[in-house]
XYZ file of N, CA and C in Angstrom:
843
model
N 7.616 -10.619 -27.772
C 7.652 -9.659 -26.591
C 7.954 -10.695 -25.519
N 9.020 -10.207 -24.519
C 8.897 -10.786 -23.041
C 9.001 -9.944 -21.895
N 8.695 -10.866 -21.126
C 8.614 -9.828 -19.546
C 10.140 -8.890 -19.486
N 11.250 -10.095 -19.734
C 12.728 -9.729 -19.663
C 12.889 -8.260 -20.352
N 12.397 -7.802 -21.584
C 12.472 -6.655 -22.548
C 11.857 -5.199 -21.389
N 11.315 -5.549 -20.385
C 10.559 -4.462 -19.228
C 11.716 -3.677 -18.923
N 12.959 -4.814 -18.456
C 13.840 -4.080 -17.818
C 14.582 -2.738 -18.089
N 14.791 -1.778 -17.326
C 15.479 -0.569 -17.750
C 14.094 0.423 -18.154
N 13.161 0.178 -18.531
C 11.811 0.888 -19.206
C 11.466 2.553 -18.281
N 11.113 3.162 -18.217
C 11.203 4.369 -17.601
C 9.863 5.045 -17.957
N 9.405 5.229 -16.715
C 7.948 6.153 -17.468
C 7.583 7.494 -16.241
N 7.347 8.159 -16.964
C 7.209 9.679 -16.682
C 8.502 10.636 -16.783
N 8.414 11.198 -16.666
C 7.643 12.001 -15.086
C 6.492 12.733 -15.201
N 5.732 12.174 -14.346
C 4.401 12.680 -14.146
C 4.456 13.560 -13.071
N 3.960 14.989 -13.449
C 3.733 16.381 -12.619
C 2.375 16.209 -11.969
N 2.369 16.099 -10.590
C 1.376 16.099 -9.671
C 1.497 17.254 -8.483
N 0.355 17.606 -7.983
C 0.238 18.649 -6.888
C -0.514 17.707 -5.631
N -0.189 17.994 -4.656
C -1.173 17.188 -3.389
C -1.979 18.043 -3.493
N -3.325 17.682 -3.123
C -4.583 18.531 -3.032
C -4.991 18.079 -1.888
N -5.648 19.178 -1.111
C -6.650 18.950 -0.157
C -7.476 18.048 0.029
N -8.629 18.166 -1.100
C -9.500 17.137 -1.477
C -9.076 15.970 -1.678
N -7.686 15.436 -2.182
C -7.791 14.010 -2.513
C -7.402 13.767 -0.984
N -6.222 14.280 -0.383
C -5.920 13.870 0.755
C -7.054 13.889 1.768
N -8.066 14.552 2.141
C -9.168 14.367 2.781
C -9.708 12.734 2.363
N -9.903 13.145 1.140
C -10.461 11.420 0.627
C -9.617 10.300 0.961
N -8.777 10.459 1.008
C -7.497 9.299 1.484
C -7.486 8.973 2.626
N -7.414 10.080 3.592
C -7.689 9.880 5.029
C -8.977 9.256 5.070
N -9.856 9.749 4.940
C -11.471 9.131 4.959
C -11.571 7.522 4.744
N -10.799 7.170 3.241
C -10.929 5.846 2.823
C -9.816 5.300 3.624
N -9.065 5.335 4.178
C -7.956 4.582 4.901
C -8.353 4.672 6.574
N -9.184 5.127 7.314
C -9.861 5.486 8.235
C -8.397 6.060 9.070
N -7.738 7.206 8.653
C -6.819 7.753 9.389
C -7.807 8.827 10.249
N -6.754 9.568 10.916
C -7.301 10.798 11.536
C -7.286 12.358 11.076
N -8.597 12.667 10.504
C -8.647 13.963 9.935
C -8.009 15.404 10.056
N -7.872 15.009 11.576
C -7.337 16.549 12.654
C -5.945 16.561 12.447
N -5.312 15.373 12.014
C -3.796 15.421 12.119
C -3.213 15.763 10.679
N -3.945 15.068 9.803
C -3.611 15.540 8.194
C -4.428 16.292 7.340
N -3.793 18.264 7.873
C -4.391 19.155 7.407
C -3.361 19.795 6.639
N -2.146 19.747 6.702
C -1.436 20.426 6.229
C -0.513 19.450 5.253
N -0.687 18.593 5.961
C 0.207 17.094 5.154
C -0.525 16.164 4.986
N -0.031 15.272 4.001
C -0.617 14.265 3.514
C -0.277 12.851 4.452
N -0.834 12.160 4.939
C -0.186 11.388 5.756
C 0.752 10.369 5.228
N 1.928 9.761 5.901
C 3.036 9.078 5.128
C 2.357 7.725 4.143
N 1.418 7.253 4.155
C 1.212 6.154 3.448
C 0.550 6.787 2.007
N 0.288 8.059 2.250
C -0.048 8.861 1.034
C 1.111 8.403 -0.198
N 2.300 8.265 0.057
C 3.274 7.950 -0.751
C 2.802 6.522 -1.994
N 1.628 5.839 -1.334
C 1.345 4.663 -2.087
C 0.501 5.606 -3.309
N -0.873 6.470 -2.767
C -1.091 7.313 -4.230
C -0.153 7.982 -4.671
N 1.167 8.319 -4.605
C 2.132 9.059 -5.415
C 2.803 7.924 -6.635
N 2.917 6.977 -5.704
C 3.245 5.566 -6.541
C 2.371 5.522 -8.127
N 1.043 5.641 -7.631
C -0.082 4.963 -8.671
C -0.386 6.206 -9.292
N 0.763 7.222 -9.435
C 0.484 8.591 -10.459
C 1.402 8.068 -11.685
N 2.131 7.278 -11.276
C 3.069 6.615 -12.486
C 3.037 5.046 -12.704
N 2.407 4.335 -11.924
C 2.420 3.021 -12.110
C 1.424 2.685 -13.158
N 0.255 3.386 -13.741
C -0.826 3.054 -14.702
C 0.070 3.071 -15.935
N 0.988 4.019 -16.300
C 1.791 3.978 -17.374
C 2.564 2.571 -17.436
N 3.106 2.062 -16.542
C 3.468 0.984 -16.402
C 2.427 -0.373 -16.503
N 1.653 -0.325 -16.052
C 0.224 -1.124 -15.955
C -0.025 -1.288 -17.950
N -0.184 -0.042 -18.245
C -0.473 0.112 -19.689
C 0.729 -0.158 -20.977
N 1.702 -0.621 -20.120
C 2.722 -0.708 -21.231
C 2.528 -2.206 -21.841
N 2.795 -2.051 -23.409
C 2.381 -3.375 -24.029
C 2.805 -4.465 -23.945
N 4.000 -4.600 -23.342
C 4.369 -5.846 -23.063
C 3.899 -6.415 -21.855
N 2.918 -5.335 -20.748
C 2.493 -6.032 -19.481
C 0.971 -6.441 -19.714
N 0.443 -5.143 -20.942
C -1.153 -5.806 -21.320
C -0.875 -7.235 -22.396
N 0.226 -7.493 -22.955
C 0.252 -8.379 -23.883
C 0.598 -9.655 -23.132
N 1.634 -9.688 -21.855
C 1.888 -10.953 -21.235
C 1.469 -11.252 -19.893
N 0.550 -10.416 -19.070
C 0.577 -10.767 -17.821
C -1.143 -10.471 -17.816
N -1.139 -11.659 -16.987
C -2.689 -11.963 -16.885
C -3.534 -11.082 -15.556
N -2.510 -11.321 -14.379
C -2.862 -10.708 -13.329
C -1.666 -10.292 -12.630
N -1.765 -9.087 -11.518
C -0.878 -8.598 -10.862
C -1.336 -9.209 -9.349
N -0.407 -9.166 -8.230
C -0.594 -9.018 -6.891
C 0.728 -8.283 -6.336
N 0.577 -7.780 -5.466
C 1.737 -6.773 -4.817
C 2.302 -7.921 -3.805
N 3.418 -8.062 -3.847
C 4.360 -8.914 -3.100
C 5.089 -8.064 -1.856
N 5.597 -6.918 -2.209
C 6.465 -6.381 -1.236
C 6.698 -4.892 -1.552
N 6.713 -4.343 -0.608
C 6.539 -2.513 -0.874
C 7.693 -1.909 0.201
N 8.436 -1.214 0.069
C 9.406 -0.281 0.469
C 9.010 1.402 0.165
N 9.438 1.984 1.441
C 9.242 3.505 0.901
C 10.293 4.029 1.994
N 10.860 5.220 1.318
C 11.706 6.460 2.151
C 11.203 7.308 2.325
N 10.895 8.254 3.334
C 10.544 9.449 3.284
C 11.682 10.428 3.753
N 11.815 11.479 2.850
C 12.633 12.145 2.817
C 12.386 13.422 3.565
N 10.929 14.076 2.930
C 10.598 15.070 3.817
C 8.837 14.872 4.143
N 8.059 15.787 4.880
C 6.947 15.543 4.853
C 6.269 15.654 3.124
N 4.763 15.174 3.561
C 4.130 15.262 1.957
C 3.324 16.622 2.113
N 3.828 17.771 1.946
C 3.121 19.147 1.972
C 2.078 19.011 1.156
N 1.074 19.562 1.842
C -0.415 19.724 0.748
C 0.187 20.853 -0.075
N -0.345 20.988 -1.379
C -0.098 22.188 -2.122
C 1.225 22.123 -2.748
N 2.220 21.274 -2.589
C 3.380 21.019 -3.103
C 3.403 20.565 -4.405
N 4.236 21.130 -5.411
C 4.156 20.376 -6.688
C 5.531 19.703 -6.689
N 5.021 18.417 -7.363
C 6.010 17.269 -7.267
C 5.766 16.563 -9.036
N 7.162 15.957 -8.912
C 7.424 14.875 -9.960
C 7.774 13.660 -9.697
N 7.099 12.682 -10.456
C 7.299 11.349 -10.192
C 7.785 10.472 -11.202
N 8.666 9.803 -11.119
C 9.295 8.599 -12.231
C 9.122 7.506 -11.597
N 8.906 6.419 -12.553
C 9.127 5.340 -11.975
C 10.001 4.770 -13.399
N 10.457 3.444 -13.205
C 11.353 2.384 -13.760
C 11.129 0.827 -13.406
N 11.146 0.013 -14.184
C 11.293 -1.367 -13.855
C 13.115 -1.499 -13.615
N 12.992 -2.275 -12.484
C 14.490 -2.588 -12.209
C 15.148 -3.807 -12.462
N 14.100 -4.710 -12.078
C 14.830 -6.185 -12.168
C 13.354 -7.115 -12.931
N 13.421 -8.366 -13.386
C 12.383 -8.785 -13.723
C 13.191 -10.345 -13.891
N 12.367 -11.468 -13.231
C 12.384 -12.929 -13.376
C 11.440 -13.273 -13.567
N 11.340 -14.492 -14.244
C 10.293 -15.119 -14.948
C 10.582 -16.894 -14.552
N 9.505 -17.428 -13.965
C 9.367 -18.900 -14.158
C 8.380 -19.557 -14.021
N 7.971 -20.644 -14.745
C 6.742 -21.381 -14.541
C 5.221 -20.738 -14.489
N 5.311 -19.698 -15.501
C 4.261 -18.946 -15.446
C 3.757 -17.814 -14.538
N 5.423 -17.668 -13.547
C 5.326 -16.453 -12.647
C 6.330 -15.854 -12.805
N 5.710 -14.231 -13.090
C 7.043 -13.397 -13.020
C 7.382 -12.413 -11.789
N 8.221 -11.758 -11.242
C 8.498 -11.162 -10.551
C 9.269 -9.756 -11.129
N 8.484 -8.638 -10.715
C 8.777 -7.082 -11.801
C 8.835 -6.572 -10.139
N 10.448 -6.078 -10.324
C 10.792 -4.739 -9.362
C 10.624 -3.641 -10.012
N 9.672 -2.641 -9.304
C 9.247 -0.882 -9.947
C 9.897 -0.242 -8.948
N 11.151 0.116 -9.519
C 11.164 1.777 -8.455
C 10.883 2.546 -9.071
N 10.081 3.688 -8.063
C 9.962 4.929 -7.967
C 10.543 6.036 -7.206
N 10.480 7.488 -7.672
C 10.811 8.613 -6.809
C 10.057 9.503 -7.145
N 9.726 10.443 -6.071
C 8.867 11.823 -5.983
C 9.982 12.781 -5.341
N 9.861 13.713 -6.708
C 10.825 15.043 -6.301
C 9.929 16.280 -5.966
N 10.571 17.195 -5.390
C 10.286 18.492 -5.651
C 11.223 19.500 -5.252
N 11.611 20.251 -4.760
C 12.464 20.920 -4.586
C 14.077 19.959 -4.581
N 13.419 19.000 -3.833
C 14.467 17.878 -3.645
C 13.990 16.718 -3.121
N 14.475 15.535 -3.425
C 14.026 14.273 -2.895
C 12.680 13.845 -1.791
N 11.708 13.604 -2.135
C 10.600 13.904 -0.813
C 10.169 12.363 -0.250
N 10.221 11.571 -1.507
C 9.637 9.943 -0.834
C 10.454 9.270 -2.179
N 10.698 7.826 -1.936
C 11.419 7.118 -3.068
C 10.746 5.627 -2.230
N 10.419 4.858 -3.163
C 10.186 3.325 -2.909
C 10.107 2.361 -4.329
N 9.923 0.733 -3.644
C 10.573 -0.236 -4.516
C 9.077 -0.969 -4.146
N 8.593 -1.424 -5.495
C 7.446 -2.318 -5.491
C 7.726 -3.739 -5.852
N 7.373 -4.797 -5.506
C 7.547 -6.246 -5.932
C 6.068 -6.358 -6.251
N 6.140 -7.076 -7.469
C 4.676 -7.211 -8.161
C 5.174 -8.803 -8.590
N 3.896 -9.504 -8.132
C 4.037 -10.939 -8.497
C 3.102 -10.961 -9.885
N 3.245 -11.433 -11.098
C 2.495 -11.677 -12.074
C 2.054 -12.821 -12.738
N 1.066 -13.071 -13.428
C 0.835 -14.578 -13.905
C 1.205 -14.238 -15.605
N 1.804 -15.236 -15.943
C 1.784 -15.118 -17.507
C 1.619 -16.262 -18.228
N 0.782 -16.775 -17.522
C -0.233 -18.128 -18.145
C -1.762 -17.979 -17.231
N -2.635 -18.664 -17.778
C -3.825 -18.374 -17.217
C -3.802 -19.429 -16.016
N -4.304 -18.451 -14.344
C -4.255 -18.924 -13.401
C -5.436 -19.884 -13.341
N -5.365 -20.684 -12.437
C -6.529 -21.729 -12.305
C -7.600 -20.702 -11.470
N -9.016 -21.116 -11.885
C -9.823 -20.116 -11.224
C -10.344 -20.515 -10.063
N -10.195 -19.646 -9.108
C -10.217 -19.778 -7.895
C -11.953 -20.211 -7.075
N -11.547 -20.819 -5.973
C -12.824 -21.343 -5.511
C -13.676 -19.921 -5.199
N -14.932 -19.704 -5.595
C -15.677 -18.657 -5.645
C -16.455 -18.777 -3.750
N -15.770 -17.527 -3.255
C -16.282 -17.552 -1.884
C -17.202 -16.392 -1.816
N -17.973 -15.982 -3.045
C -19.065 -15.221 -2.699
C -18.378 -13.853 -2.213
N -19.379 -13.061 -1.839
C -18.696 -11.351 -1.315
C -19.937 -10.842 -0.255
N -19.021 -10.647 0.932
C -19.969 -9.696 1.779
C -20.632 -8.765 1.168
N -21.949 -8.347 2.134
C -22.704 -7.277 1.578
C -21.591 -5.941 1.403
N -22.036 -5.051 0.412
C -21.392 -3.766 0.128
C -20.717 -3.051 1.188
N -21.452 -3.173 2.453
C -21.183 -2.070 3.529
C -20.808 -2.549 4.587
N -20.561 -4.008 4.628
C -19.798 -4.817 5.710
C -18.710 -4.823 6.410
N -18.360 -4.458 7.490
C -17.271 -4.232 7.877
C -17.406 -4.489 9.396
N -16.116 -4.647 9.908
C -15.802 -5.012 11.356
C -15.718 -3.321 11.944
N -14.691 -3.326 12.932
C -14.515 -2.056 13.744
C -13.508 -1.395 12.623
N -13.329 -0.365 13.086
C -12.106 0.567 12.210
C -11.911 1.492 12.887
N -10.865 1.523 13.944
C -10.437 2.434 14.861
C -9.662 3.688 14.210
N -9.562 5.003 14.954
C -8.793 5.929 14.416
C -7.531 5.614 14.806
N -6.316 6.293 14.682
C -5.191 5.961 15.453
C -4.933 7.407 15.997
N -5.102 7.164 17.588
C -5.238 8.369 18.261
C -3.451 8.805 18.815
N -3.245 9.702 19.144
C -1.865 9.949 19.455
C -1.940 9.119 21.007
N -0.400 8.696 20.826
C 0.145 7.940 22.127
C 1.552 8.132 22.624
N 1.762 7.855 23.482
C 3.487 8.232 24.296
C 4.374 7.104 23.712
N 5.448 7.349 23.340
C 6.348 6.115 22.649
C 6.741 5.440 23.555
N 6.583 4.166 23.111
C 6.834 2.688 24.044
C 8.378 2.775 24.124
N 8.666 1.876 25.343
C 10.157 1.309 25.349
C 10.596 0.306 24.689
N 11.920 0.264 24.617
C 12.152 -0.878 23.837
C 11.607 -2.048 24.430
N 11.361 -2.885 23.577
C 11.063 -3.949 23.952
C 9.456 -4.199 24.176
N 8.541 -3.164 24.317
C 7.333 -2.838 24.497
C 6.543 -3.327 23.512
N 5.488 -3.557 23.941
C 4.254 -3.833 22.594
C 3.405 -2.646 22.242
N 2.799 -2.573 21.013
C 2.157 -1.238 20.844
C 0.930 -1.621 21.043
N 0.232 -0.527 21.017
C -1.555 -1.050 21.667
C -2.005 -1.529 20.341
N -2.536 -2.393 20.435
C -3.397 -3.113 19.015
C -4.003 -1.991 18.193
N -4.071 -2.033 17.300
C -5.306 -0.997 16.342
C -6.255 -1.744 15.387
N -7.494 -1.402 15.594
C -8.265 -2.467 14.814
C -8.767 -2.019 13.820
N -8.893 -2.829 12.515
C -8.826 -2.398 11.079
C -9.759 -2.773 10.483
N -10.504 -2.687 9.539
C -11.225 -3.553 8.649
C -11.903 -2.508 7.466
N -11.990 -3.405 6.329
C -12.672 -2.351 5.292
C -14.284 -3.257 4.339
N -14.857 -2.190 4.197
C -16.053 -3.308 3.283
C -15.519 -2.717 1.761
N -16.507 -3.523 1.202
C -16.066 -3.314 -0.064
C -16.504 -2.136 -0.959
N -17.360 -1.525 -0.130
C -17.479 0.095 -0.342
C -16.154 0.800 0.115
N -15.693 0.564 0.823
C -14.424 1.029 1.352
C -13.175 0.677 0.432
N -13.206 -0.130 -0.548
C -12.389 -0.735 -1.222
C -12.422 0.181 -2.476
N -13.461 0.656 -2.689
C -13.894 1.315 -4.016
C -13.838 3.104 -3.964
N -13.885 3.514 -2.288
C -13.167 4.427 -2.067
C -11.735 4.871 -2.037
N -11.200 3.684 -1.381
C -9.880 3.758 -1.632
C -9.266 3.631 -3.033
N -9.627 2.974 -3.978
C -9.086 2.804 -5.386
C -9.684 4.364 -5.709
N -10.741 5.277 -5.311
C -10.751 6.343 -6.017
C -9.805 7.446 -5.343
N -9.192 7.003 -4.263
C -8.503 8.246 -3.628
C -7.055 7.736 -3.792
N -6.836 6.669 -4.283
C -5.117 6.592 -4.732
C -5.279 5.901 -6.212
N -6.143 6.073 -6.902
C -6.149 5.563 -8.328
C -5.362 4.330 -8.420
N -5.499 3.135 -7.602
C -5.254 2.293 -7.489
C -6.326 1.323 -8.047
N -6.919 1.114 -9.243
C -8.076 0.871 -10.006
C -7.446 -1.236 -10.053
N -6.581 -1.661 -9.422
C -6.719 -3.072 -10.054
C -7.989 -3.809 -9.676
N -8.477 -4.632 -10.597
C -9.817 -4.977 -10.717
C -10.227 -5.868 -9.696
N -8.904 -6.628 -9.123
C -9.014 -7.784 -8.353
C -9.386 -6.867 -6.944
N -9.544 -5.935 -6.513
C -10.234 -5.074 -5.515
C -11.324 -4.476 -5.598
N -12.024 -4.832 -6.628
C -13.344 -4.387 -6.692
C -14.573 -5.464 -7.584
N -13.912 -5.938 -8.501
C -14.533 -6.587 -9.476
C -14.702 -8.001 -9.265
N -15.639 -8.764 -8.819
C -15.747 -10.327 -8.609
C -15.112 -10.884 -9.044
N -15.546 -11.157 -10.319
C -15.144 -11.986 -11.671
C -13.490 -11.828 -11.568
N -13.206 -10.707 -11.648
C -11.489 -10.641 -11.773
C -11.067 -11.102 -10.849
N -11.313 -10.858 -9.514
C -10.823 -11.787 -8.640
C -10.582 -13.385 -8.591
N -11.768 -14.010 -9.120
C -11.969 -15.351 -9.020
C -11.233 -15.526 -10.351
N -11.097 -15.237 -11.402
C -10.365 -15.388 -12.559
C -8.668 -15.190 -12.240
N -8.290 -14.630 -11.227
C -7.002 -14.672 -10.978
C -6.453 -15.338 -9.812
N -7.642 -16.261 -9.825
C -7.132 -17.724 -8.648
C -7.755 -17.295 -6.837
N -8.480 -15.923 -6.808
C -9.072 -15.469 -5.271
C -10.223 -15.946 -5.053
N -10.655 -16.217 -4.133
C -11.921 -16.468 -3.670
C -13.041 -15.612 -4.282
N -12.430 -14.223 -4.239
C -13.731 -13.122 -4.048
C -12.368 -11.452 -3.953
N -13.138 -10.498 -4.276
C -12.310 -9.346 -4.096
C -11.204 -9.198 -2.735
N -10.290 -8.912 -3.086
C -9.471 -8.361 -1.843
C -9.009 -7.150 -1.297
N -8.636 -6.788 -0.097
C -8.149 -5.444 0.150
C -6.917 -4.914 -0.531
N -6.726 -4.022 -1.008
C -5.541 -3.731 -1.451
C -4.508 -3.475 -0.658
N -3.371 -4.399 -1.009
C -2.343 -4.381 -0.126
C -1.563 -2.845 0.263
N -1.923 -2.114 -0.306
C -1.177 -0.433 0.027
C -2.217 0.032 1.064
N -3.344 -0.605 1.083
C -4.497 0.074 2.127
C -3.981 -0.504 3.171
N -3.805 -1.976 3.471
C -3.226 -2.781 4.656
C -2.049 -1.893 5.050
N -1.511 -1.838 4.021
C 0.085 -1.196 4.649
C -0.401 0.276 5.404
N -1.210 1.060 4.736
C -1.586 2.186 5.544
C -1.990 1.897 6.945
N -2.723 1.022 7.218
C -3.028 0.750 8.524
C -2.110 0.243 9.295
N -1.240 -0.217 8.778
C 0.013 -0.583 9.417
C 1.122 0.830 9.715
N 1.011 1.529 8.839
C 1.619 2.823 9.063
C 1.046 3.781 10.203
N -0.280 3.819 10.353
C -1.232 4.468 11.319
C -0.695 3.808 12.672
N -0.531 2.700 12.711
C -0.591 2.306 13.990
C 0.969 2.815 14.843
N 1.894 2.665 13.967
C 2.938 3.522 14.208
C 3.060 5.034 14.502
N 2.695 5.462 13.422
C 2.593 6.740 13.257
C 1.788 7.654 14.348
N 0.986 6.907 14.937
C 0.481 7.913 16.187
C 1.626 7.957 17.318
N 2.444 7.281 17.563
C 3.557 7.129 18.548
C 4.613 8.434 18.090
N 4.415 9.062 17.097
C 5.360 10.270 16.691
C 4.850 11.689 16.301
N 4.994 12.526 16.964
C 4.354 13.763 16.015
C 4.943 14.338 14.960
N 4.109 15.341 14.449
C 4.490 15.509 13.297
C 3.926 15.321 12.004
N 4.339 16.002 10.379
C 4.188 15.849 9.180
C 4.973 14.895 8.602
N 6.090 14.315 9.346
C 6.513 13.119 8.630
C 7.436 11.967 9.794
N 6.352 11.246 10.085
C 6.441 10.415 11.497
C 7.609 9.323 11.015
N 7.434 8.945 9.783
C 8.343 7.575 9.210
C 9.444 7.991 8.490
N 10.370 7.506 8.623
C 11.840 7.439 7.829
C 11.611 6.240 6.483
N 11.487 5.194 7.198
C 11.605 4.242 6.231
C 10.466 3.057 6.684
N 9.847 1.972 5.563
C 8.939 1.153 6.017
C 9.606 -0.084 5.045
N 9.338 -1.622 5.226
C 9.337 -2.518 4.524
C 7.937 -3.225 4.378
N 7.339 -3.605 3.660
C 5.846 -4.456 4.254
C 6.105 -5.656 3.178
N 5.502 -6.620 3.508
C 5.484 -8.143 3.116
C 4.169 -8.873 3.271
N 3.637 -8.362 1.775
C 1.809 -9.037 1.709
C 2.104 -10.863 2.111
N 1.300 -11.018 3.061
C 1.432 -12.166 3.473
C 0.248 -13.280 2.574
N -0.931 -13.414 3.261
C -2.158 -13.676 2.498
C -3.021 -12.877 2.222
N -3.806 -13.066 1.287
C -4.875 -11.961 0.923
C -5.745 -11.658 2.076
N -6.559 -10.886 2.443
C -7.360 -10.250 3.158
C -8.610 -10.225 2.530
N -9.984 -10.521 3.144
C -11.149 -9.922 2.066
C -11.783 -9.011 2.717
N -12.690 -8.560 2.205
C -13.475 -7.199 2.785
C -14.064 -7.685 3.862
N -14.694 -6.861 4.948
C -15.473 -7.222 6.011
C -14.524 -8.196 7.082
N -13.376 -8.342 7.063
C -12.627 -9.081 8.065
C -12.049 -8.291 8.771
N -12.381 -8.155 10.259
C -11.755 -7.104 11.361
C -10.140 -7.521 11.431
N -9.419 -7.089 11.302
C -7.933 -6.911 11.834
C -7.454 -6.408 12.765
N -6.327 -6.666 13.027
C -5.612 -6.172 14.199
C -3.922 -5.507 14.250
N -3.536 -4.593 14.526
C -2.195 -4.445 13.869
C -1.485 -4.555 15.529
N -0.339 -5.528 15.482
C -0.083 -5.801 16.763
C 1.582 -5.819 16.149
N 2.259 -5.972 17.560
C 4.005 -5.939 17.344
C 4.482 -4.985 18.386
N 5.984 -4.631 18.435
C 6.261 -3.944 19.146
C 7.613 -2.942 18.635
N 8.043 -2.791 19.914
C 9.563 -1.628 19.502
C 10.591 -2.583 19.519
N 11.544 -2.649 18.624
C 12.727 -3.951 18.568
C 14.156 -2.978 18.871
N 14.179 -1.764 18.843
C 15.311 -0.762 19.069
C 15.044 0.396 19.217
N 15.130 1.195 20.354
C 14.375 2.507 20.599
C 15.028 3.786 20.214
N 16.408 3.406 19.652
C 17.258 4.489 19.236
C 17.549 4.004 17.741
N 17.277 4.831 16.287
C 16.131 5.895 16.424
C 14.964 5.192 16.831
N 14.597 4.396 16.823
C 13.146 4.059 17.301
C 12.534 3.044 15.810
N 12.680 1.788 16.311
C 12.131 0.562 14.773
C 11.121 0.025 15.206
N 10.362 -0.442 14.780
C 9.199 -0.975 15.215
C 8.903 -2.803 14.169
N 8.466 -3.652 14.746
C 8.195 -4.696 13.841
C 6.745 -5.149 14.480
N 5.843 -5.035 13.127
C 4.497 -4.968 13.490
C 4.261 -6.402 12.629
N 2.941 -6.438 12.562
C 2.191 -7.421 11.832
C 0.479 -7.082 11.533
N -0.500 -7.049 10.744
C -1.624 -6.902 10.492
C -2.075 -8.599 10.244
N -3.055 -8.585 11.430
C -3.644 -10.209 11.662
C -4.916 -10.111 11.876
N -5.434 -11.218 11.411
C -7.093 -11.718 11.529
C -7.259 -13.108 12.388
N -8.388 -13.709 12.520
C -8.834 -14.870 13.082
C -8.106 -16.192 11.846
N -8.414 -15.754 10.543
C -7.685 -16.224 9.172
C -6.179 -16.603 9.081
N -5.352 -15.065 9.892
C -3.852 -15.528 9.847
C -3.271 -14.204 9.964
N -1.978 -14.093 9.294
C -1.153 -12.882 9.119
C -1.211 -12.613 7.759
N -1.634 -11.168 7.240
C -2.054 -10.932 6.261
C -0.609 -10.124 5.657
N -0.145 -9.039 6.553
C 1.278 -8.258 6.612
C 2.147 -8.396 7.563
N 3.267 -8.392 7.105
C 4.333 -7.919 8.237
C 5.016 -6.898 7.664
N 5.861 -6.089 8.807
C 6.826 -4.788 8.067
C 7.366 -4.698 9.499
N 8.507 -3.665 8.963
C 9.665 -3.413 9.508
C 9.559 -1.725 9.165
N 9.240 -0.861 10.379
C 9.162 0.683 9.979
C 10.134 1.374 11.114
N 11.037 2.415 10.398
C 11.995 3.229 11.423
C 11.105 4.661 11.415
N 11.422 5.315 12.625
C 9.979 6.647 13.198
C 11.477 7.498 13.033
N 10.820 8.722 12.691
C 11.940 9.938 13.130
C 11.566 10.378 14.309
N 12.715 10.728 15.092
C 12.672 11.473 16.587
C 13.567 12.323 16.672
């Protein structure tokens, strides 16, 4: 078997329903505003819906047999409707493209969430190892509860074109990563098991890409009221982020009609995520 044989494979449909309890756990794990998300899930909950079907892909015999580790390289989402609590949904996924060279594979995985009509769709770019990765330089782990500031995203007035957004400070402890994994079902071991992370070539466990994307989404969604504040987003995951490290979401408006933001998640160690988001206005 080879990775190329994955192309065209479909997974699902998986029937899900957005529950109040899961949304509450997700909002707490991502440090979002619990007062805002009572009737709807936040837009970044699309990542949890992705992981309604992604485990079937990760358990595919070809993936299990050929892939050593999985990293998230890029993610796009398009939201058509709010993620309403209580709404029954169907989630399907498929492998759209596969490229491999020199022990590294690039897998593009698309997914769609449908209720009475399309709700959200997305595309994940996974970077996978097809050969044993060099063991990472062991950087140890911070205390399980250690983290920096983790601000809530309070509502703000929409900024003018060219204006900078108010920085949003975010961080996650190792315990937060486990809470996020439980709320999103993203149990990739590089986010909670030190030995697995080092074996994948990392210094230690790293923050989930979709958790950092949730922080970026919060920084923009606070400027737009309602249950569906974001129309589309593209996230590029740059450098791994370790737990306990304090980050800030910075950036600004690049076009105020309909409202496009270009932002980045940064820390003193570098840039971890860059993103372009369009809001609904």
